[in-house]
Every structure is written in structure tokens, then in C-alpha cells.
PDB file of C-alpha atoms and ligand atoms in Angstrom:
ATOM      1  CA  THR A 860     -22.528  80.247  -8.801  1.00  0.00           C
ATOM      2  CA  THR A 861     -22.103  81.809  -5.332  1.00  0.00           C
ATOM      3  CA  THR A 862     -24.157  84.880  -4.452  1.00  0.00           C
ATOM      4  CA  ALA A 863     -21.724  85.926  -1.681  1.00  0.00           C
ATOM      5  CA  PRO A 864     -19.351  88.700  -2.673  1.00  0.00           C
ATOM      6  CA  TRP A 865     -15.868  87.446  -3.559  1.00  0.00           C
ATOM      7  CA  ARG A 866     -13.379  87.959  -0.731  1.00  0.00           C
ATOM      8  CA  VAL A 867      -9.970  88.792  -2.259  1.00  0.00           C
ATOM      9  CA  ALA A 868      -7.263  86.810  -0.409  1.00  0.00           C
ATOM     10  CA  ASP A 869      -3.499  87.149  -0.437  1.00  0.00           C
ATOM     11  CA  ARG A 870      -1.943  83.760  -1.167  1.00  0.00           C
ATOM     12  CA  LYS A 871       1.096  84.581   0.942  1.00  0.00           C
ATOM     13  CA  LYS A 872      -1.123  84.845   4.047  1.00  0.00           C
ATOM     14  CA  LEU A 873      -3.189  82.735   6.281  1.00  0.00           C
ATOM     15  CA  TYR A 874      -6.632  83.933   7.397  1.00  0.00           C
ATOM     16  CA  MET A 875      -7.910  83.535  10.956  1.00  0.00           C
ATOM     17  CA  ALA A 876     -11.370  83.315   9.391  1.00  0.00           C
ATOM     18  CA  ASP A 877     -10.487  80.075   7.732  1.00  0.00           C
ATOM     19  CA  LEU A 878      -8.806  78.641  10.765  1.00  0.00           C
ATOM     20  CA  GLU A 879     -11.596  79.473  13.185  1.00  0.00           C
ATOM     21  CA  SER A 880     -14.094  78.181  10.718  1.00  0.00           C
ATOM     22  CA  ALA A 881     -12.185  74.871  10.577  1.00  0.00           C
ATOM     23  CA  VAL A 882     -12.299  74.695  14.387  1.00  0.00           C
ATOM     24  CA  LEU A 883     -16.021  75.515  14.574  1.00  0.00           C
ATOM     25  CA  TYR A 884     -16.860  73.058  11.752  1.00  0.00           C
ATOM     26  CA  THR A 885     -14.984  70.211  13.379  1.00  0.00           C
ATOM     27  CA  LEU A 886     -16.724  70.834  16.776  1.00  0.00           C
ATOM     28  CA  ARG A 887     -20.164  72.045  15.795  1.00  0.00           C
ATOM     29  CA  VAL A 888     -20.734  69.970  12.689  1.00  0.00           C
ATOM     30  CA  GLU A 889     -18.450  66.871  12.488  1.00  0.00           C
ATOM     31  CA  ALA A 890     -18.349  65.986  16.202  1.00  0.00           C
ATOM     32  CA  ALA A 891     -22.023  66.830  16.586  1.00  0.00           C
ATOM     33  CA  ARG A 892     -23.207  64.210  14.002  1.00  0.00           C
ATOM     34  CA  PHE A 893     -23.180  61.405  16.517  1.00  0.00           C
ATOM     35  CA  SER A 894     -26.128  60.613  18.816  1.00  0.00           C
ATOM     36  CA  HIS A 895     -23.723  59.417  21.332  1.00  0.00           C
ATOM     37  CA  LEU A 896     -19.953  59.777  21.654  1.00  0.00           C
ATOM     38  CA  ASP A 897     -18.537  56.386  22.734  1.00  0.00           C
ATOM     39  CA  GLU A 898     -15.358  55.935  24.740  1.00  0.00           C
ATOM     40  CA  GLU A 899     -13.033  55.719  21.630  1.00  0.00           C
ATOM     41  CA  ARG A 900     -14.535  58.655  19.869  1.00  0.00           C
ATOM     42  CA  LEU A 901     -14.600  60.789  22.957  1.00  0.00           C
ATOM     43  CA  SER A 902     -10.986  60.057  23.649  1.00  0.00           C
ATOM     44  CA  ALA A 903     -10.156  61.014  20.047  1.00  0.00           C
ATOM     45  CA  LEU A 904     -12.146  64.335  20.647  1.00  0.00           C
ATOM     46  CA  LYS A 905     -10.539  65.118  23.974  1.00  0.00           C
ATOM     47  CA  GLN A 906      -7.101  64.582  22.518  1.00  0.00           C
ATOM     48  CA  TYR A 907      -8.045  66.929  19.579  1.00  0.00           C
ATOM     49  CA  VAL A 908      -9.376  69.760  21.831  1.00  0.00           C
ATOM     50  CA  THR A 909      -6.348  69.473  24.116  1.00  0.00           C
ATOM     51  CA  VAL A 910      -4.076  69.848  21.061  1.00  0.00           C
ATOM     52  CA  LEU A 911      -5.984  72.908  20.025  1.00  0.00           C
ATOM     53  CA  VAL A 912      -5.623  74.438  23.471  1.00  0.00           C
ATOM     54  CA  LYS A 913      -1.924  73.821  23.351  1.00  0.00           C
ATOM     55  CA  TYR A 914      -1.067  74.791  19.769  1.00  0.00           C
ATOM     56  CA  PHE A 915      -3.843  76.811  18.078  1.00  0.00           C
ATOM     57  CA  PRO A 916      -2.633  80.460  17.927  1.00  0.00           C
ATOM     58  CA  GLY A 917      -6.194  81.811  18.163  1.00  0.00           C
ATOM     59  CA  ARG A 918      -7.655  84.990  19.442  1.00  0.00           C
ATOM     60  CA  LEU A 919      -8.072  85.332  23.215  1.00  0.00           C
ATOM     61  CA  VAL A 920     -11.850  84.734  23.151  1.00  0.00           C
ATOM     62  CA  VAL A 921     -11.508  81.658  21.038  1.00  0.00           C
ATOM     63  CA  MET A 922      -8.714  80.265  23.261  1.00  0.00           C
ATOM     64  CA  ASN A 923     -10.899  80.866  26.325  1.00  0.00           C
ATOM     65  CA  TYR A 924     -13.723  78.969  24.691  1.00  0.00           C
ATOM     66  CA  LEU A 925     -11.506  76.132  23.841  1.00  0.00           C
ATOM     67  CA  HIS A 926     -10.022  76.064  27.304  1.00  0.00           C
ATOM     68  CA  ASN A 927     -13.480  75.891  28.855  1.00  0.00           C
ATOM     69  CA  LEU A 928     -14.446  73.094  26.512  1.00  0.00           C
ATOM     70  CA  ASP A 929     -11.312  71.140  27.319  1.00  0.00           C
ATOM     71  CA  LEU A 930     -12.047  71.421  31.091  1.00  0.00           C
ATOM     72  CA  TRP A 931     -15.657  70.333  30.486  1.00  0.00           C
ATOM     73  CA  LEU A 932     -14.577  67.314  28.424  1.00  0.00           C
ATOM     74  CA  ARG A 933     -11.813  65.926  30.575  1.00  0.00           C
ATOM     75  CA  PRO A 934     -13.782  64.177  33.310  1.00  0.00           C
ATOM     76  CA  ARG A 935     -16.517  62.890  30.942  1.00  0.00           C
ATOM     77  CA  THR A 936     -16.808  59.222  30.035  1.00  0.00           C
ATOM     78  CA  ASN A 937     -20.029  59.372  28.161  1.00  0.00           C
ATOM     79  CA  VAL A 938     -21.398  62.222  26.096  1.00  0.00           C
ATOM     80  CA  SER A 939     -24.771  62.382  24.292  1.00  0.00           C
ATOM     81  CA  GLN A 940     -25.517  64.628  21.293  1.00  0.00           C
ATOM     82  CA  ASN A 941     -27.555  66.901  23.519  1.00  0.00           C
ATOM     83  CA  ASN A 942     -24.742  67.127  26.190  1.00  0.00           C
ATOM     84  CA  TRP A 943     -22.280  68.067  23.418  1.00  0.00           C
ATOM     85  CA  GLU A 944     -24.508  70.668  21.835  1.00  0.00           C
ATOM     86  CA  GLU A 945     -25.203  72.284  25.158  1.00  0.00           C
ATOM     87  CA  ALA A 946     -21.412  72.387  26.000  1.00  0.00           C
ATOM     88  CA  LEU A 947     -20.694  74.053  22.647  1.00  0.00           C
ATOM     89  CA  ARG A 948     -23.269  76.771  22.889  1.00  0.00           C
ATOM     90  CA  ASN A 949     -21.782  80.363  23.166  1.00  0.00           C
ATOM     91  CA  LYS A 950     -22.920  81.223  26.658  1.00  0.00           C
ATOM     92  CA  ALA A 951     -23.819  84.883  27.466  1.00  0.00           C
ATOM     93  CA  GLU A 952     -22.472  84.481  30.966  1.00  0.00           C
ATOM     94  CA  LEU A 953     -19.016  83.782  29.560  1.00  0.00           C
ATOM     95  CA  PRO A 954     -18.515  87.000  27.544  1.00  0.00           C
ATOM     96  CA  TYR A 955     -14.804  86.519  26.977  1.00  0.00           C
ATOM     97  CA  ALA A 956     -15.146  82.995  25.542  1.00  0.00           C
ATOM     98  CA  ARG A 957     -16.777  82.751  22.238  1.00  0.00           C
ATOM     99  CA  LEU A 958     -16.580  80.847  18.912  1.00  0.00           C
ATOM    100  CA  PRO A 959     -18.063  82.402  15.719  1.00  0.00           C
ATOM    101  CA  GLU A 960     -21.519  81.022  14.927  1.00  0.00           C
ATOM    102  CA  ASN A 961     -20.978  80.438  11.258  1.00  0.00           C
ATOM    103  CA  PRO A 962     -18.045  79.510   9.054  1.00  0.00           C
ATOM    104  CA  LEU A 963     -16.597  82.125   6.695  1.00  0.00           C
ATOM    105  CA  TRP A 964     -14.037  81.153   4.110  1.00  0.00           C
ATOM    106  CA  VAL A 965     -11.466  83.639   2.867  1.00  0.00           C
ATOM    107  CA  GLY A 966      -8.261  81.912   1.719  1.00  0.00           C
ATOM    108  CA  CYS A 967     -10.357  78.761   1.361  1.00  0.00           C
ATOM    109  CA  GLN A 968     -13.186  80.343  -0.510  1.00  0.00           C
ATOM    110  CA  GLY A 969     -14.146  78.276  -3.572  1.00  0.00           C
ATOM    111  CA  SER A 970     -15.419  79.479  -6.896  1.00  0.00           C
ATOM    112  CA  LYS A 971     -18.541  77.347  -6.266  1.00  0.00           C
ATOM    113  CA  PRO A 972     -20.121  76.628  -2.790  1.00  0.00           C
ATOM    114  CA  GLU A 973     -19.375  72.920  -3.056  1.00  0.00           C
ATOM    115  CA  LEU A 974     -15.628  73.530  -3.750  1.00  0.00           C
ATOM    116  CA  ARG A 975     -12.879  74.115  -1.137  1.00  0.00           C
ATOM    117  CA  GLY A 976     -14.142  75.539   2.216  1.00  0.00           C
ATOM    118  CA  PHE A 977     -13.983  73.060   5.094  1.00  0.00           C
ATOM    119  CA  PRO A 978     -11.535  70.401   3.704  1.00  0.00           C
ATOM    120  CA  CYS A 979      -9.239  73.255   2.659  1.00  0.00           C
ATOM    121  CA  SER A 980      -9.408  74.756   6.054  1.00  0.00           C
ATOM    122  CA  LEU A 981      -8.799  71.486   7.768  1.00  0.00           C
ATOM    123  CA  TRP A 982      -5.522  70.897   5.866  1.00  0.00           C
ATOM    124  CA  THR A 983      -4.491  74.496   6.660  1.00  0.00           C
ATOM    125  CA  LEU A 984      -5.304  73.928  10.353  1.00  0.00           C
ATOM    126  CA  PHE A 985      -3.432  70.589  10.476  1.00  0.00           C
ATOM    127  CA  HIS A 986      -0.304  72.151   8.826  1.00  0.00           C
ATOM    128  CA  LEU A 987      -0.494  75.119  11.224  1.00  0.00           C
ATOM    129  CA  LEU A 988      -0.684  72.761  14.226  1.00  0.00           C
ATOM    130  CA  THR A 989       2.320  70.646  13.190  1.00  0.00           C
ATOM    131  CA  VAL A 990       4.332  73.847  12.626  1.00  0.00           C
ATOM    132  CA  GLN A 991       3.238  75.453  15.920  1.00  0.00           C
ATOM    133  CA  GLU A 992       4.248  72.335  17.743  1.00  0.00           C
ATOM    134  CA  ALA A 993       7.626  72.389  16.091  1.00  0.00           C
ATOM    135  CA  LEU A 994       8.057  76.034  17.043  1.00  0.00           C
ATOM    136  CA  LEU A 995       6.856  75.856  20.605  1.00  0.00           C
ATOM    137  CA  SER A 996       8.361  72.548  21.680  1.00  0.00           C
ATOM    138  CA  PRO A 997      11.149  71.909  19.301  1.00  0.00           C
ATOM    139  CA  ASN A 998      12.787  69.118  21.236  1.00  0.00           C
ATOM    140  CA  HIS A 999      14.194  67.062  18.367  1.00  0.00           C
ATOM    141  CA  ALA A1000      14.173  63.778  20.171  1.00  0.00           C
ATOM    142  CA  SER A1001      10.557  63.699  21.171  1.00  0.00           C
ATOM    143  CA  PRO A1002       7.753  62.543  18.890  1.00  0.00           C
ATOM    144  CA  SER A1003       4.941  64.771  17.601  1.00  0.00           C
ATOM    145  CA  GLU A1004       1.640  64.574  19.446  1.00  0.00           C
ATOM    146  CA  VAL A1005      -0.176  66.578  16.744  1.00  0.00           C
ATOM    147  CA  LEU A1006       0.291  63.917  14.000  1.00  0.00           C
ATOM    148  CA  PRO A1007      -1.351  61.065  15.883  1.00  0.00           C
ATOM    149  CA  THR A1008      -4.094  63.337  17.105  1.00  0.00           C
ATOM    150  CA  MET A1009      -4.945  64.419  13.565  1.00  0.00           C
ATOM    151  CA  ARG A1010      -4.884  60.785  12.397  1.00  0.00           C
ATOM    152  CA  ARG A1011      -7.512  59.913  15.022  1.00  0.00           C
ATOM    153  CA  TYR A1012      -9.536  62.962  14.209  1.00  0.00           C
ATOM    154  CA  VAL A1013      -9.648  61.966  10.540  1.00  0.00           C
ATOM    155  CA  GLN A1014     -10.489  58.308  11.455  1.00  0.00           C
ATOM    156  CA  TYR A1015     -13.289  59.115  13.811  1.00  0.00           C
ATOM    157  CA  PHE A1016     -14.762  62.335  12.508  1.00  0.00           C
ATOM    158  CA  PHE A1017     -13.897  63.465   9.030  1.00  0.00           C
ATOM    159  CA  GLY A1018     -17.134  63.402   7.120  1.00  0.00           C
ATOM    160  CA  CYS A1019     -15.605  62.453   3.750  1.00  0.00           C
ATOM    161  CA  ARG A1020     -15.121  58.719   4.515  1.00  0.00           C
ATOM    162  CA  GLU A1021     -13.322  57.937   1.284  1.00  0.00           C
ATOM    163  CA  CYS A1022     -10.825  60.648   2.143  1.00  0.00           C
ATOM    164  CA  ALA A1023     -10.438  59.303   5.643  1.00  0.00           C
ATOM    165  CA  GLU A1024      -9.678  55.864   4.216  1.00  0.00           C
ATOM    166  CA  HIS A1025      -7.124  57.117   1.864  1.00  0.00           C
ATOM    167  CA  PHE A1026      -5.490  59.142   4.600  1.00  0.00           C
ATOM    168  CA  GLU A1027      -5.404  56.192   7.029  1.00  0.00           C
ATOM    169  CA  GLY A1028      -3.795  54.196   4.288  1.00  0.00           C
ATOM    170  CA  MET A1029      -0.895  56.669   4.097  1.00  0.00           C
ATOM    171  CA  ALA A1030      -0.774  56.942   7.919  1.00  0.00           C
ATOM    172  CA  ALA A1031      -0.555  53.225   8.398  1.00  0.00           C
ATOM    173  CA  GLU A1032       2.147  52.968   5.824  1.00  0.00           C
ATOM    174  CA  SER A1033       4.638  55.566   7.153  1.00  0.00           C
ATOM    175  CA  MET A1034       3.505  57.639  10.103  1.00  0.00           C
ATOM    176  CA  HIS A1035       5.460  55.390  12.527  1.00  0.00           C
ATOM    177  CA  LYS A1036       8.695  56.367  10.807  1.00  0.00           C
ATOM    178  CA  VAL A1037       8.342  60.034  11.840  1.00  0.00           C
ATOM    179  CA  LYS A1038      10.898  60.789  14.553  1.00  0.00           C
ATOM    180  CA  ASN A1039      10.264  64.310  15.725  1.00  0.00           C
ATOM    181  CA  LYS A1040       8.275  67.518  15.187  1.00  0.00           C
ATOM    182  CA  ASP A1041      10.122  68.684  12.142  1.00  0.00           C
ATOM    183  CA  GLY A1042       9.538  65.237  10.641  1.00  0.00           C
ATOM    184  CA  ALA A1043       5.790  65.624  11.429  1.00  0.00           C
ATOM    185  CA  VAL A1044       5.770  68.943   9.434  1.00  0.00           C
ATOM    186  CA  LEU A1045       7.482  67.269   6.440  1.00  0.00           C
ATOM    187  CA  TRP A1046       5.370  64.128   6.547  1.00  0.00           C
ATOM    188  CA  LEU A1047       2.144  66.145   6.365  1.00  0.00           C
ATOM    189  CA  TRP A1048       3.523  68.372   3.701  1.00  0.00           C
ATOM    190  CA  SER A1049       4.568  65.433   1.404  1.00  0.00           C
ATOM    191  CA  ARG A1050       1.331  63.477   1.996  1.00  0.00           C
ATOM    192  CA  HIS A1051      -0.784  66.495   1.137  1.00  0.00           C
ATOM    193  CA  ASN A1052       1.204  66.758  -2.070  1.00  0.00           C
ATOM    194  CA  ARG A1053       0.447  63.138  -2.839  1.00  0.00           C
ATOM    195  CA  VAL A1054      -3.214  63.887  -2.355  1.00  0.00           C
ATOM    196  CA  ASN A1055      -2.911  66.910  -4.601  1.00  0.00           C
ATOM    197  CA  ALA A1056      -1.272  64.870  -7.338  1.00  0.00           C
ATOM    198  CA  ARG A1057      -4.048  62.190  -7.099  1.00  0.00           C
ATOM    199  CA  LEU A1058      -6.847  64.813  -7.264  1.00  0.00           C
ATOM    200  CA  ALA A1059      -5.389  67.183  -9.912  1.00  0.00           C
ATOM    201  CA  GLY A1060      -7.833  67.503 -12.746  1.00  0.00           C
ATOM    202  CA  THR A1061     -10.741  65.602 -10.946  1.00  0.00           C
ATOM    203  CA  ALA A1062     -14.164  67.000  -9.958  1.00  0.00           C
ATOM    204  CA  SER A1063     -12.823  68.222  -6.602  1.00  0.00           C
ATOM    205  CA  ASP A1064     -10.313  70.534  -8.342  1.00  0.00           C
ATOM    206  CA  ASP A1065     -11.488  74.113  -8.236  1.00  0.00           C
ATOM    207  CA  PRO A1066     -10.502  75.570 -11.707  1.00  0.00           C
ATOM    208  CA  LYS A1067      -9.620  78.877  -9.987  1.00  0.00           C
ATOM    209  CA  PHE A1068      -7.346  76.935  -7.573  1.00  0.00           C
ATOM    210  CA  PRO A1069      -5.766  74.018  -9.437  1.00  0.00           C
ATOM    211  CA  LYS A1070      -4.168  71.366  -7.279  1.00  0.00           C
ATOM    212  CA  ILE A1071      -0.417  71.726  -7.587  1.00  0.00           C
ATOM    213  CA  GLN A1072       2.810  70.402  -5.987  1.00  0.00           C
ATOM    214  CA  TRP A1073       3.082  72.989  -3.144  1.00  0.00           C
ATOM    215  CA  PRO A1074       4.670  75.441  -2.433  1.00  0.00           C
ATOM    216  CA  PRO A1075       4.959  76.917  -5.867  1.00  0.00           C
ATOM    217  CA  GLN A1076       8.019  78.886  -6.957  1.00  0.00           C
ATOM    218  CA  ASP A1077       6.425  82.273  -6.372  1.00  0.00           C
ATOM    219  CA  LEU A1078       5.839  81.360  -2.728  1.00  0.00           C
ATOM    220  CA  CYS A1079       9.179  79.828  -2.121  1.00  0.00           C
ATOM    221  CA  SER A1080      11.821  80.083  -4.732  1.00  0.00           C
ATOM    222  CA  SER A1081      14.440  78.343  -2.670  1.00  0.00           C
ATOM    223  CA  CYS A1082      12.306  75.246  -1.902  1.00  0.00           C
ATOM    224  CA  GLN A1083      13.138  73.607  -5.196  1.00  0.00           C
ATOM    225  CA  ILE A1084      16.702  72.855  -6.382  1.00  0.00           C
ATOM    226  CA  ILE A1085      17.899  71.448  -9.638  1.00  0.00           C
ATOM    227  CA  ILE A1086      20.141  68.390  -9.243  1.00  0.00           C
ATOM    228  CA  ASN A1087      21.521  66.715 -12.486  1.00  0.00           C
ATOM    229  CA  GLY A1088      18.817  68.521 -14.416  1.00  0.00           C
ATOM    230  CA  ARG A1089      16.051  67.264 -12.166  1.00  0.00           C
ATOM    231  CA  ARG A1090      13.909  69.497  -9.966  1.00  0.00           C
ATOM    232  CA  MET A1091      13.972  68.344  -6.371  1.00  0.00           C
ATOM    233  CA  TRP A1092      12.626  69.670  -3.026  1.00  0.00           C
ATOM    234  CA  ASP A1093      15.087  71.041  -0.539  1.00  0.00           C
ATOM    235  CA  GLU A1094      13.534  69.773   2.806  1.00  0.00           C
ATOM    236  CA  ARG A1095      15.594  72.203   4.852  1.00  0.00           C
ATOM    237  CA  GLU A1096      14.165  75.143   2.885  1.00  0.00           C
ATOM    238  CA  ILE A1097      10.678  73.648   3.026  1.00  0.00           C
ATOM    239  CA  LEU A1098      10.925  73.632   6.825  1.00  0.00           C
ATOM    240  CA  ARG A1099      12.228  77.140   6.887  1.00  0.00           C
ATOM    241  CA  PHE A1100       9.434  78.300   4.589  1.00  0.00           C
ATOM    242  CA  PHE A1101       6.731  76.422   6.566  1.00  0.00           C
ATOM    243  CA  LYS A1102       7.863  77.924   9.870  1.00  0.00           C
ATOM    244  CA  ALA A1103       7.396  81.322   8.423  1.00  0.00           C
ATOM    245  CA  TYR A1104       4.180  80.738   6.372  1.00  0.00           C
ATOM    246  CA  PHE A1105       2.511  78.839   9.190  1.00  0.00           C
ATOM    247  CA  SER A1106       3.626  81.208  11.876  1.00  0.00           C
ATOM    248  CA  ARG A1107       1.107  83.185  14.022  1.00  0.00           C
ATOM    249  CA  HIS A1108       2.577  86.402  12.597  1.00  0.00           C
ATOM    250  CA  ASN A1109       1.428  85.412   9.114  1.00  0.00           C
ATOM    251  CA  ILE A1110      -2.276  85.186   9.989  1.00  0.00           C
ATOM    252  CA  TYR A1111      -4.519  87.936   8.854  1.00  0.00           C
ATOM    253  CA  LEU A1112      -7.639  88.882  10.946  1.00  0.00           C
ATOM    254  CA  ASP A1113      -9.557  90.376   7.881  1.00  0.00           C
ATOM    255  CA  PHE A1114     -13.306  89.613   7.860  1.00  0.00           C
ATOM    256  CA  ILE A1115     -13.389  88.555  11.505  1.00  0.00           C
ATOM    257  CA  LYS A1116     -16.315  90.243  13.322  1.00  0.00           C
TER     258      LYS A1116
HETATM  259  P1  LIG B  12      -6.361  71.764  -0.483  1.00  0.00           P
HETATM  260  O1  LIG B  12      -5.693  70.622  -0.953  1.00  0.00           O
HETATM  261  O2  LIG B  12      -7.488  71.609   0.479  1.00  0.00           O
HETATM  262  O3  LIG B  12      -5.276  72.638   0.289  1.00  0.00           O
HETATM  263  C1  LIG B  12      -5.560  73.789   1.072  1.00  0.00           C
HETATM  264  C2  LIG B  12      -4.542  74.834   0.896  1.00  0.00           C
HETATM  265  O4  LIG B  12      -3.246  74.345   1.481  1.00  0.00           O
HETATM  266  C3  LIG B  12      -4.109  75.126  -0.498  1.00  0.00           C
HETATM  267  O5  LIG B  12      -4.886  76.160  -1.005  1.00  0.00           O
HETATM  268  C4  LIG B  12      -2.643  75.605  -0.385  1.00  0.00           C
HETATM  269  O6  LIG B  12      -2.562  76.966  -0.013  1.00  0.00           O
HETATM  270  C5  LIG B  12      -2.151  74.787   0.716  1.00  0.00           C
HETATM  271  N1  LIG B  12      -1.456  73.510   0.376  1.00  0.00           N
HETATM  272  C6  LIG B  12      -1.651  72.813  -0.759  1.00  0.00           C
HETATM  273  N2  LIG B  12      -0.777  71.803  -0.766  1.00  0.00           N
HETATM  274  C7  LIG B  12      -0.046  71.827   0.367  1.00  0.00           C
HETATM  275  C8  LIG B  12       0.955  71.080   0.932  1.00  0.00           C
HETATM  276  N3  LIG B  12       1.548  70.007   0.364  1.00  0.00           N
HETATM  277  N4  LIG B  12       1.476  71.445   2.114  1.00  0.00           N
HETATM  278  C9  LIG B  12       1.048  72.581   2.744  1.00  0.00           C
HETATM  279  N5  LIG B  12       0.040  73.272   2.358  1.00  0.00           N
HETATM  280  C10 LIG B  12      -0.425  72.933   1.117  1.00  0.00           C
HETATM  281  N6  LIG B  12     -10.724  64.784  -1.620  1.00  0.00           N
HETATM  282  C11 LIG B  12     -10.913  63.810  -2.451  1.00  0.00           C
HETATM  283  O7  LIG B  12     -11.579  63.978  -3.484  1.00  0.00           O
HETATM  284  N7  LIG B  12     -10.357  62.520  -2.293  1.00  0.00           N
HETATM  285  C12 LIG B  12      -9.567  62.327  -1.200  1.00  0.00           C
HETATM  286  O8  LIG B  12      -9.094  61.191  -1.033  1.00  0.00           O
HETATM  287  C13 LIG B  12      -9.264  63.382  -0.182  1.00  0.00           C
HETATM  288  N8  LIG B  12      -8.579  63.140   0.920  1.00  0.00           N
HETATM  289  C14 LIG B  12      -8.408  64.111   1.786  1.00  0.00           C
HETATM  290  C15 LIG B  12      -7.876  63.898   3.087  1.00  0.00           C
HETATM  291  C16 LIG B  12      -7.685  64.793   4.035  1.00  0.00           C
HETATM  292  C17 LIG B  12      -6.962  64.566   5.364  1.00  0.00           C
HETATM  293  C18 LIG B  12      -8.295  66.182   3.849  1.00  0.00           C
HETATM  294  C19 LIG B  12      -8.224  67.241   4.813  1.00  0.00           C
HETATM  295  C20 LIG B  12      -8.888  66.439   2.627  1.00  0.00           C
HETATM  296  C21 LIG B  12      -8.984  65.423   1.645  1.00  0.00           C
HETATM  297  N9  LIG B  12      -9.741  65.651   0.394  1.00  0.00           N
HETATM  298  C22 LIG B  12      -9.853  64.625  -0.561  1.00  0.00           C
HETATM  299  C23 LIG B  12     -10.099  67.043   0.118  1.00  0.00           C
HETATM  300  C24 LIG B  12      -9.008  67.616  -0.856  1.00  0.00           C
HETATM  301  O9  LIG B  12      -7.753  67.283  -0.364  1.00  0.00           O
HETATM  302  C25 LIG B  12      -9.122  69.143  -0.829  1.00  0.00           C
HETATM  303  O10 LIG B  12      -9.040  69.644   0.529  1.00  0.00           O
HETATM  304  C26 LIG B  12     -10.308  69.780  -1.460  1.00  0.00           C
HETATM  305  O11 LIG B  12     -10.426  69.308  -2.698  1.00  0.00           O
HETATM  306  C27 LIG B  12     -10.179  71.287  -1.483  1.00  0.00           C
HETATM  307  O12 LIG B  12      -8.996  71.533  -2.288  1.00  0.00           O
HETATM  308  P2  LIG B  12      -8.257  73.006  -2.270  1.00  0.00           P
HETATM  309  O13 LIG B  12      -7.934  73.356  -3.636  1.00  0.00           O
HETATM  310  O14 LIG B  12      -8.919  74.003  -1.466  1.00  0.00           O
HETATM  311  O15 LIG B  12      -6.761  72.715  -1.610  1.00  0.00           O
END
């Protein structure tokens, strides 16, 4: 059992604490595991940080931090673990650029320490980025840059290798069919639901947060329609719901120090 006090979260909201924790975990833990970032991995990391700078709706201090990191990364061709850790350090001479030191899960808090947390926040961050991209550069003819960036992140950095293999399988099968940014939002939504269906009832299922086909009725009653007695998703309503749920105005700052 966890000794930390339970943080009560509103299921209708996103929490900046989870999102910033996802960012710090990807950079300070996952990308810091390698003694050396070779060209391929470094290129995946640069792309990821650039996408965060463009689309992460973070607090000013966090955006400044990411912007500095992006500028630092751009010209590099070779980065050792020490270089990377030094670049990531919160620097006192840059008081307006800071990333929290430790992750704190709120909406992603699990009923046991080994449940939820980082993978939950990574999904949340990825959904948020696809939606922010669709809101900020909604050109319907141009493809998503968030989706391929995420794919490479998972391929090169996601610590759960079995998860990465499953995800790459889904990406290789159908990601090339995604035409635009709304399509990217829907692709990620439907693949996440496939993962939920596969994992429901397994050891990674937190009994307090069972894996369901998402969003449930109480979050979006118009997202499901009945056709010929069968329950179906209404993709237009899913998009409308996602653009509100994963909007910057739906993020609570509770528990942020
Ligand atoms: P999560 O599935 O992590 O979801 C987080 C939150 O997102 C939910 O609480 C809900 O609010 C919301 N949500 C749920 N479904 C959707 C949806 N369809 N669209 C938008 N939002 C949604 N674990 C394994 O054991 N095997 C795997 O193969 C595996 N593959 C993974 C692949 C990726 C890319 C990632 C990021 C994680 C993977 N995991 C895998 C971990 C697993 O999917 C969960 O993240 C983990 O078990 C924690 O589950 P959770 O209950 O917090 O909900």
C-alpha cells in the first residue's frame, strides 16, 4: 500500500502535475538511461522536444526550460549521458526556466505505487499533444507531426519494451493511413482503446481504475449512438469531446508547487 496521502482527482479534468511529471520522466529518466545517445536516438529526442515546445500547453517556466533545452539540442550530433544530465539540470542562473525535480501523480495516481503513474501520464500527454496540434494548426490537408514523433519516442525510449513492440505493431499496420490532425486524434484514441481491451482484467489493471472503452457515458453521453440496436462510436462527437477535454482550459494546476 502507498503511504502518500490520496490526492482526490476530478475525472473530468486533466492535471498539470501529471503532464509535467510525464515530461520530466521522459527527459530525466527514460532519455537518461543511455550511456550515449547515438544519431538515430538523438534525432528522435530532438523531434520530441521540438514538438513539446510547439504544442505542450505548459506553464511559462516549463516552456522556457523546454525552449532552452531545444536550443541546446539542435546543433548536437553526439550526446553522452553526462552531457545530457548537465543540460537537464535546473540551473539557478535561469530562474524563469524550471522543471519540477520529482514526479507527482494526481489524475494518474494508482492505488499501489507500481500501478498507473508514468504510463498513464504518457498516454495523457500524447492525447493532449495530438489535440493541441489539431487546435493550433488545423490545416486539414497536412499530416500530423505529433503522431510520427510519438511513434519514434516509443520505439527509442519507452522503457516498457513489450509495450513498445505492441505499439509499433499497431503503428506499422495503420499509421500511414492517417491523413490529417483530426485523423491523428482519432487514431490514438482508437488504438488506446484497443490496448485497454487487451489489458482489461490483467495484472496492469488497477482495480480502482478498471480499463474501459473510453470515454464512458458519464464523460461524454453523445459519443456513443445506437444504430440497429448496436452501440457505436460517433467520431464527430469524439473529436468534439477530445477538443474540450484535452484543451488547455481543462487543465487544473492543483498540487503544483
Ligand atoms: P491508461 O490506459 O494509462 O490511460 C490513462 C488515462 O487516459 C485513463 O485514466 C483515462 O482517463 C484516459 N483514457 C483511457 N482510454 C483512453 C482513450 N482511448 N483515449 C483517450 N484517453 C483515454 N501495458 C501493458 O501491460 N501491455 C502493453 O502492451 C502496453 N502498451 C502500452 C503502450 C503505450 C504507448 C503506453 C503509453 C502504455 C502501454 N501500456 C501497456 C501501459 C498501459 O496501457 C497503461 O498505461 C497502464 O496500465 C496504466 O493504466 P491506467 O489505468 O492508468 O490507464
